[in-house]
Amino acid sequence: MSVFFISGIDTDIGKTVAVGAMARYLLSQGRRVITVKMIQTGNEGFSEDLQKHRAMMGVGLLPEDREGLTAPQILPFPASPHLAAKLAGRPVDLAAISSAVATLAQRYEVVLVEGAGGLAVPLTEDVLTVDFAAGQHWPMILVSSGRLGSLNHSIQAMEMAAARKLNIVGTVYNWCPQGDPTICADSRRMIGVFLGRYGHRQVVVDLPEIRGGGDGVASVVDFSPIFGACDDGD
Ligand SMILES: Nc1ncnc2c1ncn2[C@@H]1O[C@H](COP(=O)(O)OP(=O)(O)OP(=O)(O)O)[C@@H](O)[C@H]1O
Ligand SMILES: C[C@H](N)[C@H](N)CCCCCC(=O)O
Ligand SMILES: [Mg+2]
């Protein structure tokens, strides 16, 4: 079994769309895959990100969705998890997240775990997202894009991960409609260079615009450079 942690350089960078597209690709390859939104803020009783994953996978709710395993922490206030938890009057239960993912990893070949926001988002007052993922020894897939400012955030994420021996096994370079083509192309090149300098895998997969809201995406994006290269999630 393989668990992959999907984080990004920021909120709204495209993690949900990337997870949905990767899950769709893995299904097309006959792999038994499930996705998780490890902590969802801004919803009550459901996870909008998880719903998007399922729509993009072209599947309905799975038994594990009904069991609550795929969205183990849901908090109503749309903010950083540490604040959403404070406002809800209950702490984020990190053990519940790791336990849910471990259970799913017993049942599925590949588990894709989406974080909340960017890599340095505080899950609690003391634990950053990057610390938690490193502690779980989950290989990471980073979502970035060519928008101006992305280089700074991307290289910071690489450094943070490397400092905690958190291995970036692939980078999804997301569609960037407002980006300058020259900047997009050079930023993609520089991201590749710095992935290598920080000891991460220099695998970058382009994610195009997923049209039609992405539900049941017609075309399958080829993520074989990421998943073919690390079947066992090493
Ligand atoms: N490749 C894409 N094609 C079409 N729309 C996209 C693409 N990437 C991102 N979007 C759109 O941009 C918005 C933000 O994307 P998304 O929800 O995936 O971000 P996120 O990183 O998961 O955010 P969060 O931190 O809240 O989880 C959404 O409306 C999404 O549909
Ligand atoms: C509200 C929505 N669920 C977002 N994913 C939450 C993003 C938290 C970002 C915190 C921060 O970086 O300031
Ligand atoms: Mg998301």
PDB file of N, CA and C in Angstrom, residues 68-135:
ATOM      1  N   GLY A  68     -16.926   8.191   7.742  1.00  0.00           N
ATOM      2  CA  GLY A  68     -16.231   9.372   8.254  1.00  0.00           C
ATOM      3  C   GLY A  68     -14.717   9.227   8.239  1.00  0.00           C
ATOM      4  N   LEU A  69     -14.239   8.132   7.675  1.00  0.00           N
ATOM      5  CA  LEU A  69     -12.779   7.891   7.650  1.00  0.00           C
ATOM      6  C   LEU A  69     -12.056   8.843   6.700  1.00  0.00           C
ATOM      7  N   THR A  70     -12.732   9.300   5.677  1.00  0.00           N
ATOM      8  CA  THR A  70     -12.059  10.092   4.633  1.00  0.00           C
ATOM      9  C   THR A  70     -12.063  11.585   4.912  1.00  0.00           C
ATOM     10  N   ALA A  71     -12.806  11.996   5.940  1.00  0.00           N
ATOM     11  CA  ALA A  71     -12.772  13.396   6.383  1.00  0.00           C
ATOM     12  C   ALA A  71     -12.826  13.384   7.906  1.00  0.00           C
ATOM     13  N   PRO A  72     -11.727  12.953   8.545  1.00  0.00           N
ATOM     14  CA  PRO A  72     -11.750  12.699   9.976  1.00  0.00           C
ATOM     15  C   PRO A  72     -11.880  13.933  10.879  1.00  0.00           C
ATOM     16  N   GLN A  73     -11.555  15.115  10.302  1.00  0.00           N
ATOM     17  CA  GLN A  73     -11.676  16.339  11.109  1.00  0.00           C
ATOM     18  C   GLN A  73     -12.364  17.414  10.268  1.00  0.00           C
ATOM     19  N   ILE A  74     -13.560  17.812  10.683  1.00  0.00           N
ATOM     20  CA  ILE A  74     -14.307  18.847   9.964  1.00  0.00           C
ATOM     21  C   ILE A  74     -14.658  19.947  10.959  1.00  0.00           C
ATOM     22  N   LEU A  75     -14.295  21.192  10.612  1.00  0.00           N
ATOM     23  CA  LEU A  75     -14.519  22.325  11.523  1.00  0.00           C
ATOM     24  C   LEU A  75     -15.227  23.437  10.772  1.00  0.00           C
ATOM     25  N   PRO A  76     -16.209  24.091  11.383  1.00  0.00           N
ATOM     26  CA  PRO A  76     -17.069  25.007  10.617  1.00  0.00           C
ATOM     27  C   PRO A  76     -16.436  26.324  10.177  1.00  0.00           C
ATOM     28  N   PHE A  77     -15.524  26.885  10.970  1.00  0.00           N
ATOM     29  CA  PHE A  77     -15.066  28.229  10.604  1.00  0.00           C
ATOM     30  C   PHE A  77     -14.001  28.143   9.505  1.00  0.00           C
ATOM     31  N   PRO A  78     -14.197  28.874   8.414  1.00  0.00           N
ATOM     32  CA  PRO A  78     -13.245  28.759   7.288  1.00  0.00           C
ATOM     33  C   PRO A  78     -11.925  29.475   7.578  1.00  0.00           C
ATOM     34  N   ALA A  79     -11.019  28.778   8.250  1.00  0.00           N
ATOM     35  CA  ALA A  79      -9.746  29.408   8.628  1.00  0.00           C
ATOM     36  C   ALA A  79      -8.698  28.323   8.792  1.00  0.00           C
ATOM     37  N   SER A  80      -7.543  28.728   9.288  1.00  0.00           N
ATOM     38  CA  SER A  80      -6.507  27.762   9.626  1.00  0.00           C
ATOM     39  C   SER A  80      -7.060  26.786  10.666  1.00  0.00           C
ATOM     40  N   PRO A  81      -6.706  25.514  10.583  1.00  0.00           N
ATOM     41  CA  PRO A  81      -7.239  24.525  11.531  1.00  0.00           C
ATOM     42  C   PRO A  81      -7.060  24.891  13.005  1.00  0.00           C
ATOM     43  N   HIS A  82      -5.918  25.491  13.346  1.00  0.00           N
ATOM     44  CA  HIS A  82      -5.710  25.822  14.776  1.00  0.00           C
ATOM     45  C   HIS A  82      -6.767  26.805  15.261  1.00  0.00           C
ATOM     46  N   LEU A  83      -7.137  27.767  14.412  1.00  0.00           N
ATOM     47  CA  LEU A  83      -8.147  28.772  14.793  1.00  0.00           C
ATOM     48  C   LEU A  83      -9.553  28.192  14.711  1.00  0.00           C
ATOM     49  N   ALA A  84      -9.817  27.436  13.656  1.00  0.00           N
ATOM     50  CA  ALA A  84     -11.152  26.823  13.504  1.00  0.00           C
ATOM     51  C   ALA A  84     -11.451  25.914  14.694  1.00  0.00           C
ATOM     52  N   ALA A  85     -10.400  25.206  15.176  1.00  0.00           N
ATOM     53  CA  ALA A  85     -10.580  24.327  16.339  1.00  0.00           C
ATOM     54  C   ALA A  85     -10.857  25.138  17.605  1.00  0.00           C
ATOM     55  N   LYS A  86     -10.103  26.236  17.757  1.00  0.00           N
ATOM     56  CA  LYS A  86     -10.294  27.104  18.937  1.00  0.00           C
ATOM     57  C   LYS A  86     -11.726  27.657  18.966  1.00  0.00           C
ATOM     58  N   LEU A  87     -12.194  28.105  17.799  1.00  0.00           N
ATOM     59  CA  LEU A  87     -13.544  28.677  17.713  1.00  0.00           C
ATOM     60  C   LEU A  87     -14.624  27.619  17.913  1.00  0.00           C
ATOM     61  N   ALA A  88     -14.294  26.371  17.552  1.00  0.00           N
ATOM     62  CA  ALA A  88     -15.260  25.276  17.733  1.00  0.00           C
ATOM     63  C   ALA A  88     -15.218  24.723  19.159  1.00  0.00           C
ATOM     64  N   GLY A  89     -14.198  25.162  19.921  1.00  0.00           N
ATOM     65  CA  GLY A  89     -14.086  24.695  21.310  1.00  0.00           C
ATOM     66  C   GLY A  89     -13.648  23.251  21.434  1.00  0.00           C
ATOM     67  N   ARG A  90     -12.974  22.749  20.396  1.00  0.00           N
ATOM     68  CA  ARG A  90     -12.444  21.383  20.501  1.00  0.00           C
ATOM     69  C   ARG A  90     -11.114  21.312  19.753  1.00  0.00           C
ATOM     70  N   PRO A  91     -10.122  20.610  20.327  1.00  0.00           N
ATOM     71  CA  PRO A  91      -8.804  20.545  19.696  1.00  0.00           C
ATOM     72  C   PRO A  91      -8.832  19.659  18.451  1.00  0.00           C
ATOM     73  N   VAL A  92      -7.915  19.915  17.533  1.00  0.00           N
ATOM     74  CA  VAL A  92      -7.749  19.030  16.384  1.00  0.00           C
ATOM     75  C   VAL A  92      -7.223  17.694  16.909  1.00  0.00           C
ATOM     76  N   ASP A  93      -7.854  16.607  16.494  1.00  0.00           N
ATOM     77  CA  ASP A  93      -7.460  15.262  16.951  1.00  0.00           C
ATOM     78  C   ASP A  93      -6.521  14.642  15.917  1.00  0.00           C
ATOM     79  N   LEU A  94      -5.225  14.851  16.120  1.00  0.00           N
ATOM     80  CA  LEU A  94      -4.240  14.361  15.149  1.00  0.00           C
ATOM     81  C   LEU A  94      -4.216  12.830  15.110  1.00  0.00           C
ATOM     82  N   ALA A  95      -4.447  12.215  16.259  1.00  0.00           N
ATOM     83  CA  ALA A  95      -4.454  10.743  16.310  1.00  0.00           C
ATOM     84  C   ALA A  95      -5.587  10.175  15.458  1.00  0.00           C
ATOM     85  N   ALA A  96      -6.706  10.903  15.425  1.00  0.00           N
ATOM     86  CA  ALA A  96      -7.838  10.434  14.614  1.00  0.00           C
ATOM     87  C   ALA A  96      -7.471  10.450  13.133  1.00  0.00           C
ATOM     88  N   ILE A  97      -6.693  11.448  12.734  1.00  0.00           N
ATOM     89  CA  ILE A  97      -6.271  11.542  11.327  1.00  0.00           C
ATOM     90  C   ILE A  97      -5.349  10.374  10.988  1.00  0.00           C
ATOM     91  N   SER A  98      -4.316  10.170  11.803  1.00  0.00           N
ATOM     92  CA  SER A  98      -3.361   9.092  11.481  1.00  0.00           C
ATOM     93  C   SER A  98      -4.032   7.724  11.544  1.00  0.00           C
ATOM     94  N   SER A  99      -4.955   7.561  12.493  1.00  0.00           N
ATOM     95  CA  SER A  99      -5.648   6.268  12.608  1.00  0.00           C
ATOM     96  C   SER A  99      -6.544   6.014  11.393  1.00  0.00           C
ATOM     97  N   ALA A 100      -7.252   7.046  10.936  1.00  0.00           N
ATOM     98  CA  ALA A 100      -8.139   6.893   9.772  1.00  0.00           C
ATOM     99  C   ALA A 100      -7.325   6.525   8.529  1.00  0.00           C
ATOM    100  N   VAL A 101      -6.202   7.204   8.340  1.00  0.00           N
ATOM    101  CA  VAL A 101      -5.372   6.926   7.153  1.00  0.00           C
ATOM    102  C   VAL A 101      -4.792   5.516   7.235  1.00  0.00           C
ATOM    103  N   ALA A 102      -4.379   5.106   8.422  1.00  0.00           N
ATOM    104  CA  ALA A 102      -3.827   3.749   8.588  1.00  0.00           C
ATOM    105  C   ALA A 102      -4.886   2.697   8.251  1.00  0.00           C
ATOM    106  N   THR A 103      -6.112   2.926   8.668  1.00  0.00           N
ATOM    107  CA  THR A 103      -7.201   1.985   8.354  1.00  0.00           C
ATOM    108  C   THR A 103      -7.433   1.914   6.847  1.00  0.00           C
ATOM    109  N   LEU A 104      -7.466   3.071   6.211  1.00  0.00           N
ATOM    110  CA  LEU A 104      -7.686   3.102   4.759  1.00  0.00           C
ATOM    111  C   LEU A 104      -6.541   2.431   4.010  1.00  0.00           C
ATOM    112  N   ALA A 105      -5.338   2.573   4.528  1.00  0.00           N
ATOM    113  CA  ALA A 105      -4.165   1.971   3.875  1.00  0.00           C
ATOM    114  C   ALA A 105      -4.209   0.446   3.939  1.00  0.00           C
ATOM    115  N   GLN A 106      -4.991  -0.084   4.877  1.00  0.00           N
ATOM    116  CA  GLN A 106      -5.173  -1.542   4.941  1.00  0.00           C
ATOM    117  C   GLN A 106      -6.148  -2.009   3.865  1.00  0.00           C
ATOM    118  N   ARG A 107      -7.013  -1.087   3.423  1.00  0.00           N
ATOM    119  CA  ARG A 107      -8.085  -1.485   2.503  1.00  0.00           C
ATOM    120  C   ARG A 107      -7.805  -1.106   1.045  1.00  0.00           C
ATOM    121  N   TYR A 108      -6.967  -0.087   0.832  1.00  0.00           N
ATOM    122  CA  TYR A 108      -6.743   0.414  -0.528  1.00  0.00           C
ATOM    123  C   TYR A 108      -5.254   0.356  -0.887  1.00  0.00           C
ATOM    124  N   GLU A 109      -4.983   0.244  -2.156  1.00  0.00           N
ATOM    125  CA  GLU A 109      -3.601   0.173  -2.659  1.00  0.00           C
ATOM    126  C   GLU A 109      -2.915   1.539  -2.552  1.00  0.00           C
ATOM    127  N   VAL A 110      -3.681   2.603  -2.841  1.00  0.00           N
ATOM    128  CA  VAL A 110      -3.123   3.960  -2.792  1.00  0.00           C
ATOM    129  C   VAL A 110      -4.088   4.860  -2.017  1.00  0.00           C
ATOM    130  N   VAL A 111      -3.543   5.619  -1.094  1.00  0.00           N
ATOM    131  CA  VAL A 111      -4.320   6.595  -0.330  1.00  0.00           C
ATOM    132  C   VAL A 111      -3.718   7.977  -0.589  1.00  0.00           C
ATOM    133  N   LEU A 112      -4.519   8.888  -1.104  1.00  0.00           N
ATOM    134  CA  LEU A 112      -4.057  10.255  -1.356  1.00  0.00           C
ATOM    135  C   LEU A 112      -4.655  11.162  -0.282  1.00  0.00           C
ATOM    136  N   VAL A 113      -3.800  11.772   0.513  1.00  0.00           N
ATOM    137  CA  VAL A 113      -4.245  12.575   1.650  1.00  0.00           C
ATOM    138  C   VAL A 113      -4.033  14.062   1.343  1.00  0.00           C
ATOM    139  N   GLU A 114      -5.114  14.815   1.250  1.00  0.00           N
ATOM    140  CA  GLU A 114      -4.998  16.266   1.003  1.00  0.00           C
ATOM    141  C   GLU A 114      -4.925  17.018   2.320  1.00  0.00           C
ATOM    142  N   GLY A 115      -3.983  17.944   2.400  1.00  0.00           N
ATOM    143  CA  GLY A 115      -3.876  18.797   3.576  1.00  0.00           C
ATOM    144  C   GLY A 115      -4.818  19.993   3.451  1.00  0.00           C
ATOM    145  N   ALA A 116      -4.687  20.908   4.391  1.00  0.00           N
ATOM    146  CA  ALA A 116      -5.477  22.147   4.364  1.00  0.00           C
ATOM    147  C   ALA A 116      -4.526  23.306   4.122  1.00  0.00           C
ATOM    148  N   GLY A 117      -4.778  24.083   3.111  1.00  0.00           N
ATOM    149  CA  GLY A 117      -3.920  25.231   2.840  1.00  0.00           C
ATOM    150  C   GLY A 117      -2.516  24.822   2.426  1.00  0.00           C
ATOM    151  N   GLY A 118      -1.538  25.624   2.839  1.00  0.00           N
ATOM    152  CA  GLY A 118      -0.152  25.357   2.454  1.00  0.00           C
ATOM    153  C   GLY A 118       0.594  24.518   3.478  1.00  0.00           C
ATOM    154  N   LEU A 119       1.845  24.235   3.167  1.00  0.00           N
ATOM    155  CA  LEU A 119       2.632  23.262   3.938  1.00  0.00           C
ATOM    156  C   LEU A 119       2.895  23.710   5.375  1.00  0.00           C
ATOM    157  N   ALA A 120       2.944  24.990   5.631  1.00  0.00           N
ATOM    158  CA  ALA A 120       3.281  25.478   6.983  1.00  0.00           C
ATOM    159  C   ALA A 120       2.037  25.855   7.784  1.00  0.00           C
ATOM    160  N   VAL A 121       0.879  25.456   7.339  1.00  0.00           N
ATOM    161  CA  VAL A 121      -0.351  25.773   8.082  1.00  0.00           C
ATOM    162  C   VAL A 121      -0.356  25.077   9.442  1.00  0.00           C
ATOM    163  N   PRO A 122      -0.620  25.813  10.525  1.00  0.00           N
ATOM    164  CA  PRO A 122      -0.681  25.182  11.844  1.00  0.00           C
ATOM    165  C   PRO A 122      -1.929  24.309  12.014  1.00  0.00           C
ATOM    166  N   LEU A 123      -1.719  23.037  12.335  1.00  0.00           N
ATOM    167  CA  LEU A 123      -2.859  22.165  12.636  1.00  0.00           C
ATOM    168  C   LEU A 123      -3.316  22.430  14.071  1.00  0.00           C
ATOM    169  N   THR A 124      -2.352  22.699  14.921  1.00  0.00           N
ATOM    170  CA  THR A 124      -2.618  23.092  16.308  1.00  0.00           C
ATOM    171  C   THR A 124      -1.680  24.266  16.612  1.00  0.00           C
ATOM    172  N   GLU A 125      -1.729  24.747  17.841  1.00  0.00           N
ATOM    173  CA  GLU A 125      -0.836  25.861  18.220  1.00  0.00           C
ATOM    174  C   GLU A 125       0.631  25.423  18.185  1.00  0.00           C
ATOM    175  N   ASP A 126       0.856  24.113  18.183  1.00  0.00           N
ATOM    176  CA  ASP A 126       2.241  23.613  18.268  1.00  0.00           C
ATOM    177  C   ASP A 126       2.699  22.801  17.054  1.00  0.00           C
ATOM    178  N   VAL A 127       1.778  22.269  16.296  1.00  0.00           N
ATOM    179  CA  VAL A 127       2.139  21.337  15.213  1.00  0.00           C
ATOM    180  C   VAL A 127       1.773  21.922  13.847  1.00  0.00           C
ATOM    181  N   LEU A 128       2.807  22.117  13.032  1.00  0.00           N
ATOM    182  CA  LEU A 128       2.578  22.568  11.656  1.00  0.00           C
ATOM    183  C   LEU A 128       2.254  21.359  10.777  1.00  0.00           C
ATOM    184  N   THR A 129       1.585  21.629   9.669  1.00  0.00           N
ATOM    185  CA  THR A 129       1.241  20.565   8.722  1.00  0.00           C
ATOM    186  C   THR A 129       2.478  19.774   8.309  1.00  0.00           C
ATOM    187  N   VAL A 130       3.567  20.456   8.031  1.00  0.00           N
ATOM    188  CA  VAL A 130       4.800  19.786   7.590  1.00  0.00           C
ATOM    189  C   VAL A 130       5.351  18.878   8.680  1.00  0.00           C
ATOM    190  N   ASP A 131       5.223  19.295   9.944  1.00  0.00           N
ATOM    191  CA  ASP A 131       5.701  18.462  11.064  1.00  0.00           C
ATOM    192  C   ASP A 131       4.890  17.168  11.146  1.00  0.00           C
ATOM    193  N   PHE A 132       3.572  17.336  10.996  1.00  0.00           N
ATOM    194  CA  PHE A 132       2.685  16.162  11.122  1.00  0.00           C
ATOM    195  C   PHE A 132       2.971  15.159  10.001  1.00  0.00           C
ATOM    196  N   ALA A 133       3.057  15.676   8.770  1.00  0.00           N
ATOM    197  CA  ALA A 133       3.300  14.779   7.632  1.00  0.00           C
ATOM    198  C   ALA A 133       4.653  14.078   7.754  1.00  0.00           C
ATOM    199  N   ALA A 134       5.650  14.823   8.221  1.00  0.00           N
ATOM    200  CA  ALA A 134       6.982  14.206   8.403  1.00  0.00           C
ATOM    201  C   ALA A 134       6.908  13.110   9.447  1.00  0.00           C
ATOM    202  N   GLY A 135       6.130  13.368  10.500  1.00  0.00           N
ATOM    203  CA  GLY A 135       5.989  12.379  11.572  1.00  0.00           C
ATOM    204  C   GLY A 135       5.289  11.106  11.116  1.00  0.00           C
TER     205      GLY A 135
END
